[in-house]
């Protein structure tokens, strides 16, 4: 075993799995006695069980769980090569708005996978995000530490009990130790995204009480105060930071779609992992996001007050001739036979009337009577 750093509620070691002959990470919980030891062991077991249910590239894979001879609980997970996002942020101070959004998108994918399983992470922050080196030089952000995550039943939210988590990343309902659901993770993800761009969290007091007061009552400064982002991006983040959970984004997936659309509007095509942004857009997207002709981002429609109608993205992409792989040959138009017959009869009548009206008018005299259009043979 070799210690590599602190992790959540314990220390992380590098170990060698002799059976599989691979290096792994072992998070060993801090030693405690009495009831606290039992709670720590139960928390470690809960983390292992919840994380083991999730097989997603943006979630650190849990391999095993156990206890030492001294009764200390440990969780075995895959060994990651890279650095913690909090460490990178401390060195760089902050990221560009584009890079920050590209980094948070895979984490939103991880939250989507967890929420679909009824799992609320409850501690999303840079210290629980690891930037692992992926294949081909790409970075694979991974969500760590499900130590305080809880299962959320289909009918009711998680009852938090005492407020557990990091105060400046807690949602208002989590800070008040109220019921929380997946929207609490959406709040924490938006706080993290804000911090990546601004270099500071949007809510921070001098102590625990003032920080909680900021979270529950204050509004964040606009990103323009830190010379980053734009109005559209700030509106996306602001919605995720609304005090009322029902006013936030309806899912982590919906938030990811909005952020992907914003990245496309900036001329970007991939997230931090190299995943194409367009694959994140579903078949039904707001009409304001893509122009019907080219399927490219549109900032606005000047002079038009369009309702947020929804059109199939595939239809809009295929509107351009070069993209229409299902284009067919022009269909020949056919005229009904009854219509042809009527047209012939009308033509004959028209010709007869034209010949009938070709009569001579003597100078100074009265017009001759209209004669038949056909020559009539005089009887002898």
mmCIF file of C-alpha atoms in Angstrom:
data_model
loop_
_atom_site.group_PDB
_atom_site.id
_atom_site.type_symbol
_atom_site.label_atom_id
_atom_site.label_comp_id
_atom_site.label_asym_id
_atom_site.label_seq_id
_atom_site.Cartn_x
_atom_site.Cartn_y
_atom_site.Cartn_z
ATOM 1 C CA UNK A 1 0.000 0.000 0.000
ATOM 2 C CA UNK A 2 1.126 3.551 -0.759
ATOM 3 C CA UNK A 3 -0.839 6.642 0.357
ATOM 4 C CA UNK A 4 -1.616 9.146 -2.396
ATOM 5 C CA UNK A 5 -3.820 11.677 -0.593
ATOM 6 C CA UNK A 6 -6.948 12.404 1.361
ATOM 7 C CA UNK A 7 -10.290 11.423 -0.072
ATOM 8 C CA UNK A 8 -13.612 12.459 1.380
ATOM 9 C CA UNK A 9 -13.773 10.840 4.822
ATOM 10 C CA UNK A 10 -10.534 8.874 4.668
ATOM 11 C CA UNK A 11 -7.133 8.458 3.084
ATOM 12 C CA UNK A 12 -6.586 7.010 -0.413
ATOM 13 C CA UNK A 13 -3.917 4.393 -1.045
ATOM 14 C CA UNK A 14 -2.514 2.730 -4.132
ATOM 15 C CA UNK A 15 -2.648 -1.055 -3.780
ATOM 16 C CA UNK A 16 -1.953 -4.103 -5.930
ATOM 17 C CA UNK A 17 -4.741 -6.562 -6.586
ATOM 18 C CA UNK A 18 -2.896 -9.868 -6.656
ATOM 19 C CA UNK A 19 -5.793 -11.804 -8.145
ATOM 20 C CA UNK A 20 -6.336 -9.477 -11.113
ATOM 21 C CA UNK A 21 -2.691 -8.287 -11.192
ATOM 22 C CA UNK A 22 -3.711 -4.624 -11.496
ATOM 23 C CA UNK A 23 -3.155 -1.484 -9.458
ATOM 24 C CA UNK A 24 -6.244 -0.171 -7.660
ATOM 25 C CA UNK A 25 -7.181 2.695 -5.361
ATOM 26 C CA UNK A 26 -8.239 1.919 -1.794
ATOM 27 C CA UNK A 27 -10.030 4.557 0.260
ATOM 28 C CA UNK A 28 -9.606 3.724 3.909
ATOM 29 C CA UNK A 29 -12.012 5.426 6.308
ATOM 30 C CA UNK A 30 -10.598 7.313 9.263
ATOM 31 C CA UNK A 31 -10.348 5.232 12.405
ATOM 32 C CA UNK A 32 -13.122 5.896 14.883
ATOM 33 C CA UNK A 33 -14.455 4.216 17.980
ATOM 34 C CA UNK A 34 -17.946 3.379 19.192
ATOM 35 C CA UNK A 35 -21.054 4.542 17.330
ATOM 36 C CA UNK A 36 -19.008 6.806 15.064
ATOM 37 C CA UNK A 37 -17.034 3.819 13.793
ATOM 38 C CA UNK A 38 -20.253 2.001 12.967
ATOM 39 C CA UNK A 39 -21.640 5.037 11.089
ATOM 40 C CA UNK A 40 -18.399 5.412 9.125
ATOM 41 C CA UNK A 41 -18.442 1.759 8.123
ATOM 42 C CA UNK A 42 -22.102 1.994 7.122
ATOM 43 C CA UNK A 43 -21.386 5.101 5.053
ATOM 44 C CA UNK A 44 -18.520 3.369 3.250
ATOM 45 C CA UNK A 45 -20.717 0.360 2.532
ATOM 46 C CA UNK A 46 -23.474 2.634 1.239
ATOM 47 C CA UNK A 47 -20.997 4.391 -1.069
ATOM 48 C CA UNK A 48 -19.707 1.091 -2.415
ATOM 49 C CA UNK A 49 -23.180 -0.292 -3.073
ATOM 50 C CA UNK A 50 -24.492 2.845 -4.776
ATOM 51 C CA UNK A 51 -21.410 3.456 -6.902
ATOM 52 C CA UNK A 52 -21.256 -0.223 -7.903
ATOM 53 C CA UNK A 53 -24.707 0.137 -9.493
ATOM 54 C CA UNK A 54 -23.418 2.794 -11.872
ATOM 55 C CA UNK A 55 -21.389 1.749 -14.886
ATOM 56 C CA UNK A 56 -20.702 5.012 -16.638
ATOM 57 C CA UNK A 57 -17.403 6.318 -18.079
ATOM 58 C CA UNK A 58 -17.814 9.563 -16.104
ATOM 59 C CA UNK A 59 -18.187 7.730 -12.760
ATOM 60 C CA UNK A 60 -15.271 6.147 -10.927
ATOM 61 C CA UNK A 61 -15.834 2.393 -10.999
ATOM 62 C CA UNK A 62 -16.067 0.640 -7.606
ATOM 63 C CA UNK A 63 -14.558 -2.851 -7.478
ATOM 64 C CA UNK A 64 -14.890 -4.081 -3.897
ATOM 65 C CA UNK A 65 -15.632 -3.261 -0.258
ATOM 66 C CA UNK A 66 -14.365 -4.666 3.011
ATOM 67 C CA UNK A 67 -13.083 -4.019 6.530
ATOM 68 C CA UNK A 68 -9.603 -4.335 7.992
ATOM 69 C CA UNK A 69 -8.673 -6.430 11.011
ATOM 70 C CA UNK A 70 -9.031 -3.263 13.087
ATOM 71 C CA UNK A 71 -12.579 -2.775 11.835
ATOM 72 C CA UNK A 72 -11.851 0.109 9.476
ATOM 73 C CA UNK A 73 -14.001 0.112 6.331
ATOM 74 C CA UNK A 74 -12.435 0.494 2.898
ATOM 75 C CA UNK A 75 -13.670 0.863 -0.671
ATOM 76 C CA UNK A 76 -11.653 -0.428 -3.634
ATOM 77 C CA UNK A 77 -12.033 1.419 -6.943
ATOM 78 C CA UNK A 78 -10.264 1.807 -10.258
ATOM 79 C CA UNK A 79 -6.959 3.685 -10.124
ATOM 80 C CA UNK A 80 -7.157 6.907 -12.128
ATOM 81 C CA UNK A 81 -4.276 8.686 -13.817
ATOM 82 C CA UNK A 82 -4.601 12.458 -13.751
ATOM 83 C CA UNK A 83 -5.474 15.113 -11.209
ATOM 84 C CA UNK A 84 -8.387 16.382 -9.160
ATOM 85 C CA UNK A 85 -10.326 19.296 -10.663
ATOM 86 C CA UNK A 86 -9.910 21.249 -7.414
ATOM 87 C CA UNK A 87 -6.129 20.885 -7.715
ATOM 88 C CA UNK A 88 -6.178 22.048 -11.332
ATOM 89 C CA UNK A 89 -8.401 24.982 -10.406
ATOM 90 C CA UNK A 90 -6.077 26.003 -7.558
ATOM 91 C CA UNK A 91 -3.188 26.114 -10.011
ATOM 92 C CA UNK A 92 -4.971 27.802 -12.940
ATOM 93 C CA UNK A 93 -7.288 29.938 -10.772
ATOM 94 C CA UNK A 94 -10.082 29.609 -13.326
ATOM 95 C CA UNK A 95 -10.927 28.156 -16.746
ATOM 96 C CA UNK A 96 -12.246 29.775 -19.880
ATOM 97 C CA UNK A 97 -16.026 29.643 -20.187
ATOM 98 C CA UNK A 98 -15.785 27.217 -23.117
ATOM 99 C CA UNK A 99 -13.391 24.870 -21.316
ATOM 100 C CA UNK A 100 -15.447 25.001 -18.133
ATOM 101 C CA UNK A 101 -18.636 23.980 -19.955
ATOM 102 C CA UNK A 102 -16.798 21.247 -21.855
ATOM 103 C CA UNK A 103 -15.535 19.863 -18.527
ATOM 104 C CA UNK A 104 -18.887 19.902 -16.715
ATOM 105 C CA UNK A 105 -20.859 18.203 -19.510
ATOM 106 C CA UNK A 106 -19.563 14.648 -18.794
ATOM 107 C CA UNK A 107 -20.326 15.192 -15.090
ATOM 108 C CA UNK A 108 -23.911 16.036 -16.020
ATOM 109 C CA UNK A 109 -23.995 12.768 -17.969
ATOM 110 C CA UNK A 110 -22.843 10.976 -14.812
ATOM 111 C CA UNK A 111 -25.553 12.681 -12.762
ATOM 112 C CA UNK A 112 -28.150 11.715 -15.360
ATOM 113 C CA UNK A 113 -27.107 8.067 -15.014
ATOM 114 C CA UNK A 114 -27.243 8.306 -11.207
ATOM 115 C CA UNK A 115 -30.620 10.049 -11.162
ATOM 116 C CA UNK A 116 -32.097 7.439 -13.475
ATOM 117 C CA UNK A 117 -31.128 4.900 -10.824
ATOM 118 C CA UNK A 118 -32.751 7.036 -8.130
ATOM 119 C CA UNK A 119 -29.388 8.089 -6.634
ATOM 120 C CA UNK A 120 -28.733 11.654 -5.451
ATOM 121 C CA UNK A 121 -25.024 12.422 -5.061
ATOM 122 C CA UNK A 122 -25.466 15.422 -2.690
ATOM 123 C CA UNK A 123 -21.789 16.502 -2.813
ATOM 124 C CA UNK A 124 -20.953 17.633 -6.363
ATOM 125 C CA UNK A 125 -17.921 19.937 -6.236
ATOM 126 C CA UNK A 126 -14.466 20.256 -7.880
ATOM 127 C CA UNK A 127 -12.869 18.170 -5.109
ATOM 128 C CA UNK A 128 -15.116 15.243 -6.130
ATOM 129 C CA UNK A 129 -14.352 15.529 -9.847
ATOM 130 C CA UNK A 130 -11.228 13.857 -11.224
ATOM 131 C CA UNK A 131 -9.672 14.719 -14.582
ATOM 132 C CA UNK A 132 -8.473 11.317 -15.763
ATOM 133 C CA UNK A 133 -6.303 10.898 -18.825
ATOM 134 C CA UNK A 134 -8.353 9.182 -21.477
ATOM 135 C CA UNK A 135 -7.595 7.390 -24.720
ATOM 136 C CA UNK A 136 -6.119 9.526 -27.502
ATOM 137 C CA UNK A 137 -5.110 12.361 -25.206
ATOM 138 C CA UNK A 138 -8.654 13.288 -24.260
ATOM 139 C CA UNK A 139 -9.586 14.145 -20.688
ATOM 140 C CA UNK A 140 -12.269 12.042 -19.000
ATOM 141 C CA UNK A 141 -13.839 13.893 -16.052
ATOM 142 C CA UNK A 142 -15.087 11.403 -13.463
ATOM 143 C CA UNK A 143 -17.449 11.892 -10.553
ATOM 144 C CA UNK A 144 -16.056 10.556 -7.275
ATOM 145 C CA UNK A 145 -17.151 9.945 -3.692
ATOM 146 C CA UNK A 146 -20.701 8.719 -3.311
ATOM 147 C CA UNK A 147 -20.110 8.634 0.447
ATOM 148 C CA UNK A 148 -23.115 10.824 1.315
ATOM 149 C CA UNK A 149 -25.226 9.838 -1.678
ATOM 150 C CA UNK A 150 -28.635 8.393 -0.957
ATOM 151 C CA UNK A 151 -31.274 6.481 -2.795
ATOM 152 C CA UNK A 152 -34.345 8.397 -3.830
ATOM 153 C CA UNK A 153 -37.532 6.357 -4.160
ATOM 154 C CA UNK A 154 -39.855 6.973 -7.053
ATOM 155 C CA UNK A 155 -42.511 8.483 -4.784
ATOM 156 C CA UNK A 156 -40.639 10.546 -2.252
ATOM 157 C CA UNK A 157 -37.483 12.587 -1.931
ATOM 158 C CA UNK A 158 -34.521 11.893 0.284
ATOM 159 C CA UNK A 159 -34.937 13.149 3.822
ATOM 160 C CA UNK A 160 -31.606 14.696 4.587
ATOM 161 C CA UNK A 161 -31.606 14.638 8.384
ATOM 162 C CA UNK A 162 -28.799 16.932 9.535
ATOM 163 C CA UNK A 163 -27.219 19.052 6.816
ATOM 164 C CA UNK A 164 -24.403 16.965 5.325
ATOM 165 C CA UNK A 165 -22.117 18.229 2.596
ATOM 166 C CA UNK A 166 -19.960 21.242 1.753
ATOM 167 C CA UNK A 167 -21.832 24.454 2.702
ATOM 168 C CA UNK A 168 -20.949 26.630 -0.319
ATOM 169 C CA UNK A 169 -22.079 23.866 -2.738
ATOM 170 C CA UNK A 170 -25.246 22.894 -0.870
ATOM 171 C CA UNK A 171 -28.641 23.697 -2.331
ATOM 172 C CA UNK A 172 -30.927 25.804 -0.089
ATOM 173 C CA UNK A 173 -33.093 22.803 0.750
ATOM 174 C CA UNK A 174 -30.037 20.712 1.608
ATOM 175 C CA UNK A 175 -28.611 23.519 3.765
ATOM 176 C CA UNK A 176 -31.912 23.657 5.682
ATOM 177 C CA UNK A 177 -31.791 19.846 6.136
ATOM 178 C CA UNK A 178 -35.020 19.525 4.169
ATOM 179 C CA UNK A 179 -36.006 16.892 1.612
ATOM 180 C CA UNK A 180 -33.758 16.884 -1.444
ATOM 181 C CA UNK A 181 -33.983 15.241 -4.852
ATOM 182 C CA UNK A 182 -31.976 15.342 -8.066
ATOM 183 C CA UNK A 183 -32.502 19.116 -8.382
ATOM 184 C CA UNK A 184 -30.105 19.540 -5.472
ATOM 185 C CA UNK A 185 -27.361 18.011 -7.637
ATOM 186 C CA UNK A 186 -28.304 20.397 -10.459
ATOM 187 C CA UNK A 187 -27.767 23.312 -8.074
ATOM 188 C CA UNK A 188 -24.340 21.979 -7.005
ATOM 189 C CA UNK A 189 -23.298 21.384 -10.618
ATOM 190 C CA UNK A 190 -24.174 24.984 -11.511
ATOM 191 C CA UNK A 191 -22.230 26.269 -8.488
ATOM 192 C CA UNK A 192 -19.259 24.222 -9.704
ATOM 193 C CA UNK A 193 -19.567 25.559 -13.253
ATOM 194 C CA UNK A 194 -19.783 29.123 -11.930
ATOM 195 C CA UNK A 195 -16.637 28.581 -9.842
ATOM 196 C CA UNK A 196 -14.713 27.124 -12.781
ATOM 197 C CA UNK A 197 -15.296 30.332 -14.763
ATOM 198 C CA UNK A 198 -15.244 32.988 -12.033
ATOM 199 C CA UNK A 199 -12.566 31.469 -9.808
ATOM 200 C CA UNK A 200 -14.826 31.848 -6.753
ATOM 201 C CA UNK A 201 -18.045 30.202 -5.633
ATOM 202 C CA UNK A 202 -21.194 32.330 -5.975
ATOM 203 C CA UNK A 203 -22.115 31.984 -2.290
ATOM 204 C CA UNK A 204 -19.458 32.289 0.418
ATOM 205 C CA UNK A 205 -19.554 33.829 3.880
ATOM 206 C CA UNK A 206 -17.012 34.287 6.665
ATOM 207 C CA UNK A 207 -18.249 31.202 8.506
ATOM 208 C CA UNK A 208 -20.751 28.370 8.242
ATOM 209 C CA UNK A 209 -23.771 30.446 9.277
ATOM 210 C CA UNK A 210 -23.088 33.351 6.908
ATOM 211 C CA UNK A 211 -22.397 30.950 4.051
ATOM 212 C CA UNK A 212 -25.732 29.203 4.614
ATOM 213 C CA UNK A 213 -27.419 32.624 4.722
ATOM 214 C CA UNK A 214 -25.835 33.469 1.360
ATOM 215 C CA UNK A 215 -27.009 30.162 -0.121
ATOM 216 C CA UNK A 216 -30.586 30.550 1.061
ATOM 217 C CA UNK A 217 -31.082 34.300 0.485
ATOM 218 C CA UNK A 218 -28.482 35.939 -1.774
ATOM 219 C CA UNK A 219 -28.361 36.100 -5.579
ATOM 220 C CA UNK A 220 -25.102 35.387 -7.432
ATOM 221 C CA UNK A 221 -23.135 38.152 -9.106
ATOM 222 C CA UNK A 222 -23.356 37.988 -12.921
ATOM 223 C CA UNK A 223 -20.416 36.380 -14.671
ATOM 224 C CA UNK A 224 -19.764 39.696 -16.409
ATOM 225 C CA UNK A 225 -18.440 40.935 -13.045
ATOM 226 C CA UNK A 226 -15.557 38.502 -13.596
ATOM 227 C CA UNK A 227 -15.205 39.271 -17.324
ATOM 228 C CA UNK A 228 -16.253 35.798 -18.408
ATOM 229 C CA UNK A 229 -19.208 34.075 -20.043
ATOM 230 C CA UNK A 230 -22.079 35.918 -21.690
ATOM 231 C CA UNK A 231 -25.706 36.755 -20.997
ATOM 232 C CA UNK A 232 -27.047 33.493 -22.442
ATOM 233 C CA UNK A 233 -24.688 31.327 -20.396
ATOM 234 C CA UNK A 234 -25.422 33.291 -17.223
ATOM 235 C CA UNK A 235 -29.150 32.757 -17.734
ATOM 236 C CA UNK A 236 -28.565 29.002 -18.002
ATOM 237 C CA UNK A 237 -26.613 28.992 -14.736
ATOM 238 C CA UNK A 238 -29.047 31.325 -12.983
ATOM 239 C CA UNK A 239 -31.918 28.958 -13.677
ATOM 240 C CA UNK A 240 -29.952 26.130 -12.077
ATOM 241 C CA UNK A 241 -29.388 28.355 -9.019
ATOM 242 C CA UNK A 242 -32.983 29.292 -8.339
ATOM 243 C CA UNK A 243 -33.955 28.924 -4.716
ATOM 244 C CA UNK A 244 -37.139 26.964 -5.461
ATOM 245 C CA UNK A 245 -36.232 23.448 -6.717
ATOM 246 C CA UNK A 246 -39.206 23.302 -9.109
ATOM 247 C CA UNK A 247 -37.951 26.423 -10.909
ATOM 248 C CA UNK A 248 -34.617 24.827 -11.809
ATOM 249 C CA UNK A 249 -33.881 22.663 -14.833
ATOM 250 C CA UNK A 250 -36.111 19.610 -14.903
ATOM 251 C CA UNK A 251 -33.135 17.245 -15.242
ATOM 252 C CA UNK A 252 -29.359 17.149 -15.531
ATOM 253 C CA UNK A 253 -29.866 15.989 -19.102
ATOM 254 C CA UNK A 254 -31.886 19.102 -19.960
ATOM 255 C CA UNK A 255 -29.184 21.314 -18.473
ATOM 256 C CA UNK A 256 -26.557 19.442 -20.503
ATOM 257 C CA UNK A 257 -28.533 20.039 -23.711
ATOM 258 C CA UNK A 258 -28.706 23.778 -23.043
ATOM 259 C CA UNK A 259 -24.981 23.961 -22.339
ATOM 260 C CA UNK A 260 -24.177 21.904 -25.451
ATOM 261 C CA UNK A 261 -26.280 24.258 -27.557
ATOM 262 C CA UNK A 262 -24.404 27.204 -26.061
ATOM 263 C CA UNK A 263 -21.064 25.597 -26.930
ATOM 264 C CA UNK A 264 -22.214 25.049 -30.510
ATOM 265 C CA UNK A 265 -23.121 28.730 -30.703
ATOM 266 C CA UNK A 266 -19.482 29.455 -29.773
ATOM 267 C CA UNK A 267 -18.235 27.391 -32.716
ATOM 268 C CA UNK A 268 -17.299 24.337 -30.638
ATOM 269 C CA UNK A 269 -18.144 20.772 -31.687
ATOM 270 C CA UNK A 270 -16.883 18.516 -28.847
ATOM 271 C CA UNK A 271 -16.862 18.274 -25.059
ATOM 272 C CA UNK A 272 -13.794 17.510 -22.921
ATOM 273 C CA UNK A 273 -13.941 13.803 -23.824
ATOM 274 C CA UNK A 274 -14.168 14.402 -27.578
ATOM 275 C CA UNK A 275 -17.858 13.506 -27.718
ATOM 276 C CA UNK A 276 -19.688 15.376 -30.465
ATOM 277 C CA UNK A 277 -22.006 18.003 -29.068
ATOM 278 C CA UNK A 278 -24.703 17.350 -31.661
ATOM 279 C CA UNK A 279 -25.207 13.835 -30.349
ATOM 280 C CA UNK A 280 -26.413 15.438 -27.113
ATOM 281 C CA UNK A 281 -29.306 17.168 -28.843
ATOM 282 C CA UNK A 282 -32.450 15.070 -28.969
ATOM 283 C CA UNK A 283 -34.778 14.853 -31.969
ATOM 284 C CA UNK A 284 -36.904 17.598 -30.417
ATOM 285 C CA UNK A 285 -35.003 20.847 -29.800
ATOM 286 C CA UNK A 286 -36.123 24.459 -29.472
ATOM 287 C CA UNK A 287 -36.414 26.140 -32.848
ATOM 288 C CA UNK A 288 -34.263 29.011 -31.609
ATOM 289 C CA UNK A 289 -31.226 26.731 -31.361
ATOM 290 C CA UNK A 290 -30.913 25.639 -35.003
ATOM 291 C CA UNK A 291 -31.630 27.409 -38.224
ATOM 292 C CA UNK A 292 -33.947 25.392 -40.524
ATOM 293 C CA UNK A 293 -31.581 25.732 -43.489
ATOM 294 C CA UNK A 294 -28.276 24.550 -42.136
ATOM 295 C CA UNK A 295 -28.849 23.072 -38.678
ATOM 296 C CA UNK A 296 -26.426 25.650 -37.292
ATOM 297 C CA UNK A 297 -26.922 27.706 -34.121
ATOM 298 C CA UNK A 298 -28.981 30.850 -34.398
ATOM 299 C CA UNK A 299 -28.699 33.602 -31.804
ATOM 300 C CA UNK A 300 -32.105 35.107 -32.522
ATOM 301 C CA UNK A 301 -34.741 35.794 -35.140
ATOM 302 C CA UNK A 302 -34.796 39.608 -35.575
ATOM 303 C CA UNK A 303 -38.228 41.129 -35.778
ATOM 304 C CA UNK A 304 -40.036 37.919 -34.897
ATOM 305 C CA UNK A 305 -41.619 37.048 -31.592
ATOM 306 C CA UNK A 306 -41.464 33.276 -31.882
ATOM 307 C CA UNK A 307 -43.018 31.002 -29.315
ATOM 308 C CA UNK A 308 -40.687 28.208 -28.130
ATOM 309 C CA UNK A 309 -41.995 25.749 -30.664
ATOM 310 C CA UNK A 310 -40.335 22.348 -30.970
ATOM 311 C CA UNK A 311 -39.330 20.853 -34.284
ATOM 312 C CA UNK A 312 -37.551 17.587 -35.070
ATOM 313 C CA UNK A 313 -33.817 18.248 -35.356
ATOM 314 C CA UNK A 314 -33.492 15.671 -38.141
ATOM 315 C CA UNK A 315 -36.083 17.558 -40.188
ATOM 316 C CA UNK A 316 -34.204 20.806 -39.814
ATOM 317 C CA UNK A 317 -30.868 19.254 -40.758
ATOM 318 C CA UNK A 318 -32.317 17.592 -43.853
ATOM 319 C CA UNK A 319 -33.819 20.874 -45.015
ATOM 320 C CA UNK A 320 -30.473 21.628 -46.632
ATOM 321 C CA UNK A 321 -30.140 19.760 -49.991
ATOM 322 C CA UNK A 322 -26.632 18.531 -49.199
ATOM 323 C CA UNK A 323 -27.855 16.889 -46.005
ATOM 324 C CA UNK A 324 -30.958 15.283 -47.494
ATOM 325 C CA UNK A 325 -29.861 11.676 -47.895
ATOM 326 C CA UNK A 326 -33.462 10.608 -48.500
ATOM 327 C CA UNK A 327 -34.034 12.916 -51.479
ATOM 328 C CA UNK A 328 -36.163 11.262 -54.165
ATOM 329 C CA UNK A 329 -36.614 11.889 -57.858
ATOM 330 C CA UNK A 330 -39.316 14.440 -58.719
ATOM 331 C CA UNK A 331 -42.719 12.836 -58.946
ATOM 332 C CA UNK A 332 -44.494 13.153 -62.304
ATOM 333 C CA UNK A 333 -47.769 14.982 -62.035
ATOM 334 C CA UNK A 334 -50.741 13.266 -63.748
ATOM 335 C CA UNK A 335 -53.938 14.961 -64.951
ATOM 336 C CA UNK A 336 -57.288 13.162 -64.495
ATOM 337 C CA UNK A 337 -58.950 11.980 -67.746
ATOM 338 C CA UNK A 338 -62.242 13.771 -66.976
ATOM 339 C CA UNK A 339 -60.349 17.022 -66.756
ATOM 340 C CA UNK A 340 -58.740 16.358 -70.163
ATOM 341 C CA UNK A 341 -62.107 15.610 -71.742
ATOM 342 C CA UNK A 342 -63.637 18.793 -70.354
ATOM 343 C CA UNK A 343 -60.701 20.791 -71.662
ATOM 344 C CA UNK A 344 -61.162 19.343 -75.181
ATOM 345 C CA UNK A 345 -64.887 20.172 -75.255
ATOM 346 C CA UNK A 346 -64.219 23.720 -74.124
ATOM 347 C CA UNK A 347 -61.541 24.106 -76.808
ATOM 348 C CA UNK A 348 -63.950 22.987 -79.560
ATOM 349 C CA UNK A 349 -66.661 25.350 -78.369
ATOM 350 C CA UNK A 350 -64.158 28.164 -78.236
ATOM 351 C CA UNK A 351 -63.024 27.540 -81.807
ATOM 352 C CA UNK A 352 -66.620 27.442 -83.033
ATOM 353 C CA UNK A 353 -67.425 30.720 -81.384
ATOM 354 C CA UNK A 354 -64.324 32.301 -82.864
ATOM 355 C CA UNK A 355 -65.259 31.276 -86.433
ATOM 356 C CA UNK A 356 -68.878 32.329 -85.917
ATOM 357 C CA UNK A 357 -67.868 35.847 -85.024
ATOM 358 C CA UNK A 358 -65.735 36.340 -88.160
ATOM 359 C CA UNK A 359 -68.373 38.195 -90.173
ATOM 360 C CA UNK A 360 -67.943 41.110 -92.534
ATOM 361 C CA UNK A 361 -69.628 44.442 -91.891
ATOM 362 C CA UNK A 362 -70.381 46.491 -95.093
ATOM 363 C CA UNK A 363 -69.285 50.069 -94.912
ATOM 364 C CA UNK A 364 -72.147 52.243 -93.809
ATOM 365 C CA UNK A 365 -74.511 49.275 -93.568
ATOM 366 C CA UNK A 366 -75.761 47.144 -90.810
ATOM 367 C CA UNK A 367 -73.906 44.071 -89.771
ATOM 368 C CA UNK A 368 -74.770 40.883 -91.512
ATOM 369 C CA UNK A 369 -76.439 38.173 -89.539
ATOM 370 C CA UNK A 370 -74.163 35.729 -87.850
ATOM 371 C CA UNK A 371 -73.799 32.701 -90.065
ATOM 372 C CA UNK A 372 -72.857 29.195 -89.166
ATOM 373 C CA UNK A 373 -69.212 28.488 -88.676
ATOM 374 C CA UNK A 374 -69.461 25.624 -91.123
ATOM 375 C CA UNK A 375 -70.311 26.113 -94.921
ATOM 376 C CA UNK A 376 -73.906 25.242 -95.727
ATOM 377 C CA UNK A 377 -74.607 23.819 -99.197
ATOM 378 C CA UNK A 378 -77.540 25.613 -100.957
ATOM 379 C CA UNK A 379 -80.337 23.418 -102.055
ATOM 380 C CA UNK A 380 -81.083 23.485 -105.836
#
